[in-house]
Short mmCIF file of C-alpha atoms and ligand atoms in Angstrom, two decimals:
data_model
loop_
_atom_site.label_atom_id
_atom_site.label_comp_id
_atom_site.label_asym_id
_atom_site.label_seq_id
_atom_site.Cartn_x
_atom_site.Cartn_y
_atom_site.Cartn_z
CA MET A 5 -0.26 0.30 -0.11
CA SER A 6 1.44 3.45 -0.86
CA GLU A 7 -0.83 5.19 1.86
CA PRO A 8 0.64 6.03 5.19
CA LYS A 9 0.38 3.90 7.78
CA GLY A 10 -1.01 3.24 11.41
CA THR A 11 -1.91 6.22 12.89
CA LYS A 12 -1.20 8.55 10.90
CA GLY A 13 -3.56 8.51 7.38
CA LYS A 14 -6.53 8.23 6.05
CA THR A 15 -7.16 5.41 3.89
CA SER A 16 -8.03 6.88 0.07
CA ARG A 17 -10.12 5.45 -2.17
CA ARG A 18 -6.94 4.05 -4.11
CA GLY A 19 -5.14 2.19 -1.17
CA PHE A 20 -8.37 0.78 0.09
CA LEU A 21 -9.40 -0.89 -2.98
CA ALA A 22 -5.34 -2.30 -2.95
CA ALA A 23 -5.56 -3.58 0.74
CA VAL A 24 -9.03 -5.25 -0.73
CA ALA A 25 -7.18 -6.96 -3.01
CA ALA A 26 -4.15 -7.71 -1.36
CA ALA A 27 -6.48 -9.34 1.75
CA GLY A 28 -8.66 -11.16 -0.85
CA THR A 29 -4.91 -12.78 -2.13
CA ALA A 30 -3.98 -16.44 -0.31
CA SER A 31 -0.06 -15.33 -0.14
CA ALA A 32 -1.42 -12.40 2.15
CA ALA A 33 -2.72 -14.66 4.52
CA PRO A 34 -1.51 -15.90 7.50
CA ALA A 35 -0.70 -19.94 8.39
CA LEU A 36 -4.03 -21.40 6.93
CA ALA A 37 -5.63 -22.73 9.71
CA GLY A 38 -7.93 -25.93 9.33
CA ASN A 39 -7.72 -29.59 8.00
CA PRO A 40 -5.57 -29.61 5.02
CA LYS A 41 -7.83 -32.31 3.41
CA ASN A 42 -10.55 -29.82 3.25
CA LEU A 43 -8.62 -27.29 1.51
CA PRO A 44 -8.06 -26.45 -1.79
CA PRO A 45 -7.30 -28.59 -4.32
CA ASN A 46 -8.73 -31.05 -2.39
CA VAL A 47 -12.97 -32.10 -2.32
CA PRO A 48 -13.93 -31.87 0.75
CA ASP A 49 -16.27 -34.42 2.25
CA TRP A 50 -19.09 -31.94 2.54
CA SER A 51 -18.88 -32.10 -1.34
CA ARG A 52 -19.08 -36.00 -1.46
CA THR A 53 -22.01 -36.53 -0.05
CA LEU A 54 -25.60 -35.01 0.53
CA GLY A 55 -26.09 -32.59 3.14
CA ASP A 56 -29.14 -32.81 5.99
CA GLY A 57 -32.64 -32.55 4.54
CA VAL A 58 -35.08 -29.77 4.50
CA ALA A 59 -36.39 -28.89 8.44
CA VAL A 60 -39.27 -28.96 7.64
CA ARG A 61 -42.11 -28.39 10.78
CA ALA A 62 -38.62 -26.86 13.06
CA TYR A 63 -37.54 -23.13 14.13
CA GLY A 64 -34.30 -22.35 12.18
CA SER A 65 -31.31 -22.27 14.25
CA PRO A 66 -27.88 -20.79 13.12
CA SER A 67 -24.68 -23.26 12.35
CA LYS A 68 -23.23 -24.98 15.18
CA PHE A 69 -19.52 -23.36 14.29
CA GLU A 70 -21.34 -20.76 15.47
CA LYS A 71 -22.31 -21.81 18.78
CA ASN A 72 -20.23 -19.19 21.32
CA VAL A 73 -22.24 -16.26 19.25
CA ILE A 74 -24.96 -16.35 22.48
CA ARG A 75 -26.34 -13.73 24.93
CA ARG A 76 -23.66 -13.97 28.37
CA ASP A 77 -24.03 -13.08 31.67
CA VAL A 78 -21.87 -11.82 34.10
CA GLU A 79 -22.11 -13.66 37.21
CA TRP A 80 -21.66 -11.51 39.99
CA LEU A 81 -23.99 -8.56 39.02
CA THR A 82 -26.61 -9.92 40.03
CA ALA A 83 -27.96 -11.72 42.76
CA THR A 84 -30.72 -13.69 41.19
CA ARG A 85 -31.42 -15.32 37.50
CA GLU A 86 -34.95 -13.87 37.83
CA SER A 87 -33.48 -10.02 38.36
CA SER A 88 -31.14 -10.29 36.23
CA VAL A 89 -29.49 -9.22 32.61
CA SER A 90 -27.83 -11.07 29.86
CA PHE A 91 -25.84 -8.93 26.91
CA THR A 92 -26.04 -8.91 23.45
CA PRO A 93 -22.72 -10.06 21.76
CA LEU A 94 -21.86 -6.83 19.47
CA HIS A 95 -18.48 -8.23 18.68
CA ALA A 96 -20.18 -10.90 16.99
CA LEU A 97 -22.68 -9.11 14.81
CA ASP A 98 -23.15 -6.88 12.05
CA GLY A 99 -24.98 -4.58 10.17
CA ILE A 100 -27.75 -2.19 12.75
CA ILE A 101 -30.36 -5.39 13.18
CA THR A 102 -29.73 -7.64 16.03
CA PRO A 103 -31.24 -10.87 15.26
CA SER A 104 -33.89 -11.52 18.14
CA GLY A 105 -32.13 -14.54 19.67
CA LEU A 106 -29.29 -12.31 20.67
CA CYS A 107 -31.20 -9.06 21.76
CA PHE A 108 -29.84 -8.59 25.64
CA GLU A 109 -32.74 -9.25 28.38
CA ARG A 110 -33.47 -7.20 31.30
CA HIS A 111 -36.27 -8.48 33.79
CA HIS A 112 -37.30 -7.50 37.45
CA ALA A 113 -39.32 -11.13 38.05
CA GLY A 114 -38.50 -13.04 35.71
CA ILE A 115 -40.21 -13.95 31.73
CA ALA A 116 -44.06 -13.73 32.35
CA GLU A 117 -45.79 -16.28 30.75
CA VAL A 118 -48.57 -14.34 29.36
CA ASP A 119 -51.83 -16.93 27.32
CA PRO A 120 -52.73 -14.56 24.32
CA ASP A 121 -55.60 -15.29 24.43
CA ASP A 122 -56.32 -14.09 28.41
CA TYR A 123 -53.93 -11.18 27.31
CA ARG A 124 -55.95 -7.49 28.14
CA LEU A 125 -54.94 -3.92 28.08
CA MET A 126 -56.56 -1.93 30.00
CA LEU A 127 -56.67 1.59 29.73
CA HIS A 128 -58.22 4.02 32.04
CA GLY A 129 -57.88 7.13 34.07
CA LEU A 130 -58.41 10.43 32.99
CA VAL A 131 -60.66 9.21 29.73
CA ASP A 132 -63.79 9.82 28.65
CA LYS A 133 -64.24 5.89 27.84
CA PRO A 134 -62.06 3.44 29.53
CA LEU A 135 -61.33 0.71 27.18
CA ILE A 136 -60.09 -3.03 27.25
CA PHE A 137 -58.14 -4.38 24.62
CA THR A 138 -57.45 -7.89 23.33
CA LEU A 139 -55.02 -9.07 21.04
CA GLU A 140 -56.82 -9.21 18.16
CA ASP A 141 -58.11 -5.98 18.67
CA LEU A 142 -55.15 -4.69 18.70
CA LYS A 143 -54.07 -6.75 15.28
CA ARG A 144 -57.25 -5.32 13.45
CA LEU A 145 -56.23 -1.30 14.07
CA PRO A 146 -53.55 0.55 12.08
CA ARG A 147 -50.17 -0.70 12.33
CA VAL A 148 -46.72 0.89 11.40
CA ASN A 149 -43.35 -0.74 10.80
CA ARG A 150 -40.30 1.07 12.95
CA ILE A 151 -36.83 0.31 13.66
CA TYR A 152 -35.84 1.87 17.24
CA PHE A 153 -33.00 0.89 19.77
CA LEU A 154 -33.28 0.29 22.97
CA GLU A 155 -30.35 0.94 25.59
CA CYS A 156 -30.84 0.09 29.44
CA ALA A 157 -29.77 2.88 31.60
CA ALA A 158 -27.42 0.88 33.28
CA ASN A 159 -25.65 0.50 29.93
CA SER A 160 -22.25 0.86 30.69
CA GLY A 161 -23.09 1.35 34.03
CA MET A 162 -20.04 -0.52 35.56
CA GLU A 163 -17.74 2.04 34.08
CA TRP A 164 -18.18 4.92 36.02
CA ARG A 165 -15.42 4.21 38.37
CA GLY A 166 -13.20 2.78 35.72
CA SER A 167 -12.60 0.17 33.17
CA GLN A 168 -13.67 -2.98 35.06
CA LEU A 169 -15.19 -5.28 32.30
CA ASN A 170 -13.89 -7.23 29.49
CA GLY A 171 -15.06 -6.93 26.20
CA CYS A 172 -18.45 -5.02 24.36
CA GLN A 173 -20.44 -7.53 24.79
CA TYR A 174 -20.14 -6.51 28.86
CA THR A 175 -19.55 -3.04 28.83
CA HIS A 176 -22.25 -1.95 25.83
CA GLY A 177 -24.61 -5.22 25.42
CA MET A 178 -27.32 -3.94 27.15
CA VAL A 179 -28.52 -2.15 23.54
CA HIS A 180 -30.58 -3.63 20.41
CA CYS A 181 -32.14 -2.43 17.40
CA VAL A 182 -35.08 -4.33 16.02
CA GLU A 183 -38.09 -4.00 13.58
CA TYR A 184 -40.86 -3.15 15.83
CA THR A 185 -44.66 -4.08 13.94
CA GLY A 186 -47.42 -2.08 16.59
CA VAL A 187 -50.17 0.31 17.05
CA PRO A 188 -49.39 4.28 17.80
CA LEU A 189 -50.24 4.56 21.23
CA LYS A 190 -51.85 7.69 19.98
CA LEU A 191 -54.55 5.91 18.28
CA LEU A 192 -55.41 4.07 21.82
CA LEU A 193 -55.67 6.98 23.83
CA GLU A 194 -57.66 8.75 20.86
CA GLN A 195 -59.75 6.37 20.70
CA ALA A 196 -60.24 6.59 24.69
CA GLY A 197 -60.72 10.30 24.89
CA VAL A 198 -57.77 12.14 27.16
CA LYS A 199 -59.32 14.27 29.43
CA ALA A 200 -57.69 18.06 29.51
CA ASN A 201 -56.10 17.60 32.48
CA ALA A 202 -53.84 14.85 31.24
CA LYS A 203 -49.88 15.37 31.35
CA TRP A 204 -48.83 11.57 32.33
CA ILE A 205 -49.38 8.20 31.76
CA LEU A 206 -48.44 4.87 33.67
CA ALA A 207 -47.14 2.34 32.06
CA GLU A 208 -47.63 -1.50 34.10
CA GLY A 209 -46.12 -5.00 33.28
CA ALA A 210 -48.24 -8.10 33.93
CA ASP A 211 -45.01 -9.72 35.20
CA ALA A 212 -45.07 -10.69 39.39
CA ALA A 213 -42.76 -7.20 39.26
CA GLY A 214 -46.15 -5.31 37.82
CA MET A 215 -43.11 -2.81 36.87
CA ASP A 216 -44.34 0.27 35.83
CA ARG A 217 -43.42 3.69 34.71
CA SER A 218 -44.54 7.07 34.27
CA ILE A 219 -44.61 8.69 31.01
CA PRO A 220 -45.37 12.28 29.97
CA LEU A 221 -48.56 12.30 27.46
CA SER A 222 -46.46 14.50 25.22
CA LYS A 223 -44.13 11.70 24.79
CA ALA A 224 -47.05 8.94 24.49
CA LEU A 225 -49.03 11.30 21.92
CA ASP A 226 -45.88 11.72 19.92
CA ASP A 227 -43.59 8.48 18.95
CA CYS A 228 -44.54 5.13 21.49
CA LEU A 229 -46.02 1.91 20.12
CA VAL A 230 -48.02 -0.68 21.41
CA ALA A 231 -45.95 -3.54 19.88
CA TYR A 232 -46.64 -7.04 19.08
CA ARG A 233 -44.12 -8.42 16.59
CA MET A 234 -40.18 -8.04 16.33
CA ASN A 235 -38.26 -8.61 13.25
CA GLY A 236 -41.58 -9.38 11.36
CA GLU A 237 -42.57 -12.49 14.21
CA MET A 238 -44.15 -12.19 17.20
CA LEU A 239 -42.78 -11.13 19.90
CA ARG A 240 -39.96 -13.23 22.05
CA PRO A 241 -41.29 -14.20 25.26
CA GLU A 242 -38.65 -12.35 27.26
CA GLN A 243 -39.27 -8.75 25.32
CA GLY A 244 -42.44 -8.91 26.73
CA TYR A 245 -44.46 -11.55 24.49
CA PRO A 246 -47.31 -10.79 23.13
CA VAL A 247 -47.07 -6.63 23.83
CA ARG A 248 -44.83 -4.17 25.24
CA LEU A 249 -44.11 -0.77 24.89
CA VAL A 250 -41.92 0.81 22.41
CA VAL A 251 -40.49 4.53 23.96
CA PRO A 252 -37.94 5.49 21.11
CA GLY A 253 -35.13 6.83 21.86
CA TRP A 254 -36.08 6.81 25.77
CA GLU A 255 -33.97 4.59 28.97
CA GLY A 256 -35.01 0.95 28.17
CA ASN A 257 -36.83 0.96 31.42
CA VAL A 258 -39.52 2.61 30.28
CA TRP A 259 -40.11 0.28 27.67
CA VAL A 260 -42.39 -1.68 29.61
CA LYS A 261 -42.92 -5.26 28.73
CA TRP A 262 -46.00 -7.80 28.73
CA LEU A 263 -47.86 -4.44 28.48
CA ARG A 264 -50.94 -4.43 30.94
CA ARG A 265 -52.07 -1.18 32.27
CA ILE A 266 -52.21 2.38 31.02
CA LYS A 267 -53.51 4.74 33.33
CA VAL A 268 -53.83 8.34 32.47
CA GLY A 269 -53.29 11.17 34.83
CA ASP A 270 -52.39 14.57 35.62
CA GLN A 271 -49.05 13.79 37.77
CA PRO A 272 -45.95 11.10 37.59
CA TRP A 273 -46.70 8.53 40.03
CA PHE A 274 -42.90 8.31 41.81
CA THR A 275 -42.73 4.51 41.19
CA ARG A 276 -40.19 2.38 42.64
CA GLU A 277 -38.65 2.57 39.50
CA GLU A 278 -38.22 6.58 39.35
CA THR A 279 -37.38 7.11 42.72
CA SER A 280 -34.69 4.57 44.44
CA LYS A 281 -33.79 3.13 40.95
CA TYR A 282 -33.28 5.25 37.52
CA THR A 283 -31.92 8.57 39.14
CA ASP A 284 -28.70 9.55 38.63
CA LEU A 285 -27.16 10.43 42.10
CA LEU A 286 -24.38 13.75 41.59
CA GLU A 287 -21.95 14.71 43.58
CA ASN A 288 -23.71 16.88 45.82
CA GLY A 289 -25.98 14.64 46.93
CA LYS A 290 -29.02 15.54 44.77
CA ALA A 291 -30.22 13.08 42.72
CA ARG A 292 -31.75 13.50 38.54
CA ARG A 293 -34.63 11.99 38.37
CA PHE A 294 -36.82 11.14 35.01
CA THR A 295 -33.30 11.89 32.89
CA PHE A 296 -35.15 9.41 30.35
CA VAL A 297 -33.21 10.02 27.25
CA MET A 298 -30.53 8.43 26.24
CA ASP A 299 -27.63 10.08 24.98
CA ALA A 300 -25.58 9.86 21.40
CA LYS A 301 -23.21 6.92 21.95
CA SER A 302 -21.01 4.71 19.95
CA VAL A 303 -18.46 1.77 20.51
CA ILE A 304 -15.82 -0.23 18.11
CA THR A 305 -17.53 -3.65 17.91
CA SER A 306 -14.61 -4.74 16.29
CA PRO A 307 -11.59 -5.26 17.12
CA SER A 308 -12.16 -5.26 20.92
CA PRO A 309 -11.17 -7.66 23.52
CA GLN A 310 -13.37 -11.16 22.62
CA ALA A 311 -12.47 -9.46 19.06
CA PRO A 312 -8.80 -9.23 18.75
CA CYS A 313 -6.90 -8.54 15.94
CA ARG A 314 -5.82 -11.64 14.06
CA GLN A 315 -3.83 -10.31 11.03
CA LYS A 316 -1.67 -7.07 10.69
CA GLY A 317 -2.25 -5.34 7.67
CA PHE A 318 -5.51 -3.98 6.10
CA THR A 319 -7.69 -3.88 9.08
CA VAL A 320 -11.69 -3.20 9.34
CA ILE A 321 -12.74 -1.20 12.66
CA SER A 322 -16.73 -1.45 12.74
CA GLY A 323 -18.97 -0.40 15.28
CA LEU A 324 -22.80 1.36 16.37
CA ALA A 325 -23.61 4.46 17.22
CA TRP A 326 -27.23 5.71 18.37
CA SER A 327 -29.02 8.52 19.52
CA GLY A 328 -31.98 8.95 21.57
CA ARG A 329 -32.23 12.61 20.25
CA GLY A 330 -32.51 12.02 16.40
CA LYS A 331 -30.00 10.65 14.06
CA ILE A 332 -26.51 10.17 13.98
CA LYS A 333 -25.26 12.51 11.78
CA ARG A 334 -21.70 11.25 11.85
CA VAL A 335 -19.18 8.88 14.16
CA ASP A 336 -15.22 9.63 14.60
CA VAL A 337 -12.70 7.27 15.13
CA SER A 338 -9.46 7.49 16.90
CA LEU A 339 -6.21 5.51 16.76
CA ASP A 340 -4.24 7.31 19.53
CA GLY A 341 -6.70 7.70 22.24
CA GLY A 342 -8.24 11.00 20.92
CA ARG A 343 -5.51 13.11 19.71
CA ASN A 344 -6.86 12.70 15.89
CA TRP A 345 -10.00 12.52 14.81
CA ARG A 346 -10.98 10.77 11.35
CA THR A 347 -14.55 10.46 10.07
CA ALA A 348 -15.68 7.02 9.32
CA ARG A 349 -17.82 5.78 7.10
CA ILE A 350 -21.81 5.46 7.77
CA ASP A 351 -22.74 2.43 6.25
CA SER A 352 -26.41 1.53 7.14
CA ILE A 353 -29.64 2.97 6.71
CA VAL A 354 -29.39 6.04 9.07
CA LEU A 355 -32.68 6.29 10.70
CA ASP A 356 -34.08 8.43 13.94
CA LYS A 357 -33.27 7.16 17.32
CA ALA A 358 -32.05 3.78 15.46
CA CYS A 359 -28.14 2.23 15.31
CA VAL A 360 -26.00 3.10 12.86
CA ARG A 361 -23.44 0.77 11.55
CA PHE A 362 -19.87 2.53 11.20
CA TYR A 363 -16.53 0.92 9.73
CA TYR A 364 -12.76 3.00 9.21
CA GLU A 365 -10.49 0.83 7.20
CA PHE A 366 -6.51 1.38 7.73
CA ASP A 367 -3.47 -0.15 7.26
CA TRP A 368 -2.55 -2.40 10.70
CA ASN A 369 1.18 -2.29 10.43
CA GLY A 370 1.41 -3.67 14.43
CA GLU A 371 2.29 -0.91 16.70
CA ALA A 372 0.06 -0.37 19.88
CA LEU A 373 -3.20 1.97 19.03
CA LEU A 374 -5.50 3.43 21.18
CA LEU A 375 -9.11 3.39 19.66
CA GLN A 376 -12.26 5.16 20.15
CA SER A 377 -14.85 5.99 18.17
CA ARG A 378 -17.58 9.11 19.31
CA ALA A 379 -20.91 9.87 17.58
CA ILE A 380 -22.38 13.15 16.84
CA ASP A 381 -26.27 13.96 16.48
CA GLU A 382 -28.58 15.65 14.30
CA THR A 383 -28.90 17.98 17.39
CA GLY A 384 -24.70 18.34 17.07
CA TYR A 385 -24.38 16.91 20.82
CA VAL A 386 -20.87 15.29 20.40
CA GLN A 387 -20.46 12.30 22.41
CA PRO A 388 -18.08 12.95 25.83
CA SER A 389 -15.36 11.62 27.20
CA LYS A 390 -15.71 9.55 30.46
CA ASP A 391 -13.71 12.11 32.23
CA ASP A 392 -15.79 15.09 30.58
CA LEU A 393 -19.33 13.25 31.54
CA ARG A 394 -17.60 12.31 35.34
CA LYS A 395 -17.14 15.99 36.12
CA ILE A 396 -20.35 17.17 35.62
CA ARG A 397 -22.02 13.74 36.95
CA GLY A 398 -19.47 12.54 39.23
CA VAL A 399 -19.18 8.96 39.82
CA ASN A 400 -22.12 7.67 42.09
CA SER A 401 -24.16 7.36 38.97
CA ILE A 402 -25.32 3.74 37.69
CA TYR A 403 -27.16 4.75 34.95
CA HIS A 404 -26.32 6.96 31.22
CA ASN A 405 -22.82 6.59 31.29
CA ASN A 406 -22.23 7.80 27.50
CA GLY A 407 -18.51 8.04 27.99
CA ILE A 408 -16.23 7.77 25.17
CA GLN A 409 -14.87 3.68 25.43
CA THR A 410 -11.07 2.95 24.74
CA TRP A 411 -9.61 -0.25 23.50
CA SER A 412 -5.84 -0.82 23.40
CA LEU A 413 -4.57 -2.74 20.71
CA LYS A 414 -1.88 -4.45 21.47
CA PRO A 415 1.25 -5.29 18.96
CA ASP A 416 0.04 -9.39 19.50
CA GLY A 417 -3.60 -8.32 18.61
CA GLU A 418 -4.75 -8.44 21.37
CA VAL A 419 -7.34 -5.90 22.61
CA GLU A 420 -7.94 -4.62 25.83
CA ASN A 421 -10.49 -2.19 27.85
CA VAL A 422 -8.52 0.59 29.52
CA GLU A 423 -9.15 4.45 29.69
CA VAL A 424 -7.20 7.48 28.72
CA GLY A 425 -6.31 10.14 31.37
N1 LIG B 28 -40.95 -4.52 32.01
C1 LIG B 28 -41.28 -5.46 32.52
N2 LIG B 28 -42.94 -5.83 32.70
N3 LIG B 28 -40.95 -5.63 33.65
C2 LIG B 28 -38.91 -5.51 33.40
O1 LIG B 28 -38.41 -6.35 34.25
N4 LIG B 28 -37.18 -4.28 32.45
C3 LIG B 28 -37.08 -2.75 31.85
C4 LIG B 28 -37.64 -3.07 30.33
N5 LIG B 28 -39.16 -3.46 30.43
C5 LIG B 28 -39.09 -4.54 32.39
C6 LIG B 28 -39.88 -4.83 31.77
C7 LIG B 28 -35.77 -2.87 31.86
S1 LIG B 28 -34.99 -2.21 32.66
C8 LIG B 28 -34.94 -2.83 30.35
S2 LIG B 28 -33.47 -2.31 30.25
C9 LIG B 28 -35.74 -3.19 29.58
O2 LIG B 28 -37.22 -3.82 29.73
C10 LIG B 28 -35.14 -4.45 28.57
O3 LIG B 28 -36.09 -4.78 27.44
P1 LIG B 28 -35.18 -6.54 26.74
O4 LIG B 28 -35.65 -7.29 28.33
O5 LIG B 28 -36.40 -6.52 25.89
O6 LIG B 28 -34.31 -6.15 26.36
CO1 LIG B 29 -32.84 -1.54 31.74
#
């Protein structure tokens, strides 16, 4: 490649094409892994015999060779399985849509097993006409399809006091981005007729926690959905089957699963989840509350601790960015811990309050690098460094940590979660 190497240069189109060509030739590859008997010019066994037949009456699953691409948990993080969390394997995914079976799960009282025939959604409070909807009622109403990210407010929460967890699955894996099909909540509220003094709604789940959150009526009438499908199929049990609330751009906690009740009121209810939890304790002892919006954030998913760099030379940095305030405008990547920034290449559809996929290709000469990404959204907001965030928020918080993540890429290709001063 004629382009400058390592941290110094941005890969030009010409250099990019040359690098792609080099990466495609067998001579550029390291010692070939695998069983020589299966490699060219030999004919491998899988080409000599008939394969398995069509799988009828079965739900498909990934290749057995991908068995490590699974949700994982952090054992010490939670006391019980019922009130716990698993993490999306971001390091092993690409594009913007999270496969349904890999979406992280977060429950406060386990997965409610709701019989769709017995499912009811009650809408009451400050309305002219209280209503009860069956699942069929909801399906008969005009529906929309929308792609949104969902991020738990506690995502990256363990990193407030310094880098802890070695893998983007654990530091950033409480996010997923899928397509929802559902009814705009506005439609249901209009059917019931909201009274003039109404200002808030309470959304309540049918799980044993009866998890409930207050949401401003303005948001409910804006873009919230009462969703029953995810990635085309019915919601998975762990994602709230048969119905969940979709609250675009807002912290995952308000996306109530197994949604059974919406009450309209004139003030918030101050439930457990918006008083003792999901508030941000500041240095001066005061707490921020109702901090609903998830600010712009990004992470390099590969290379990352669980996806080390196996080879020098042409290297693709891949990552995700999202903002609860709208569309992502730009993503920057740094190879030197934030001293120099280059514009990443976004290669995905860019949607409101959805993930975008970014790439940055360069020629890695094997020197140690400090990889970072930062997201800039359409409001002009720039993802802050962890230190800048701590200056405003202190280190008592659990929630809403959208600071810039640093990965240390070492000459041997291993990657580690670090912080730069
Ligand atoms: N809704 C109910 N009824 N019960 C819950 O425990 N967990 C909340 C939210 N909705 C929860 C819930 C939290 S904290 C998050 S982050 C999201 O659901 C997680 O959604 P997911 O499991 O689909 O990823
Ligand atoms: Co959460």
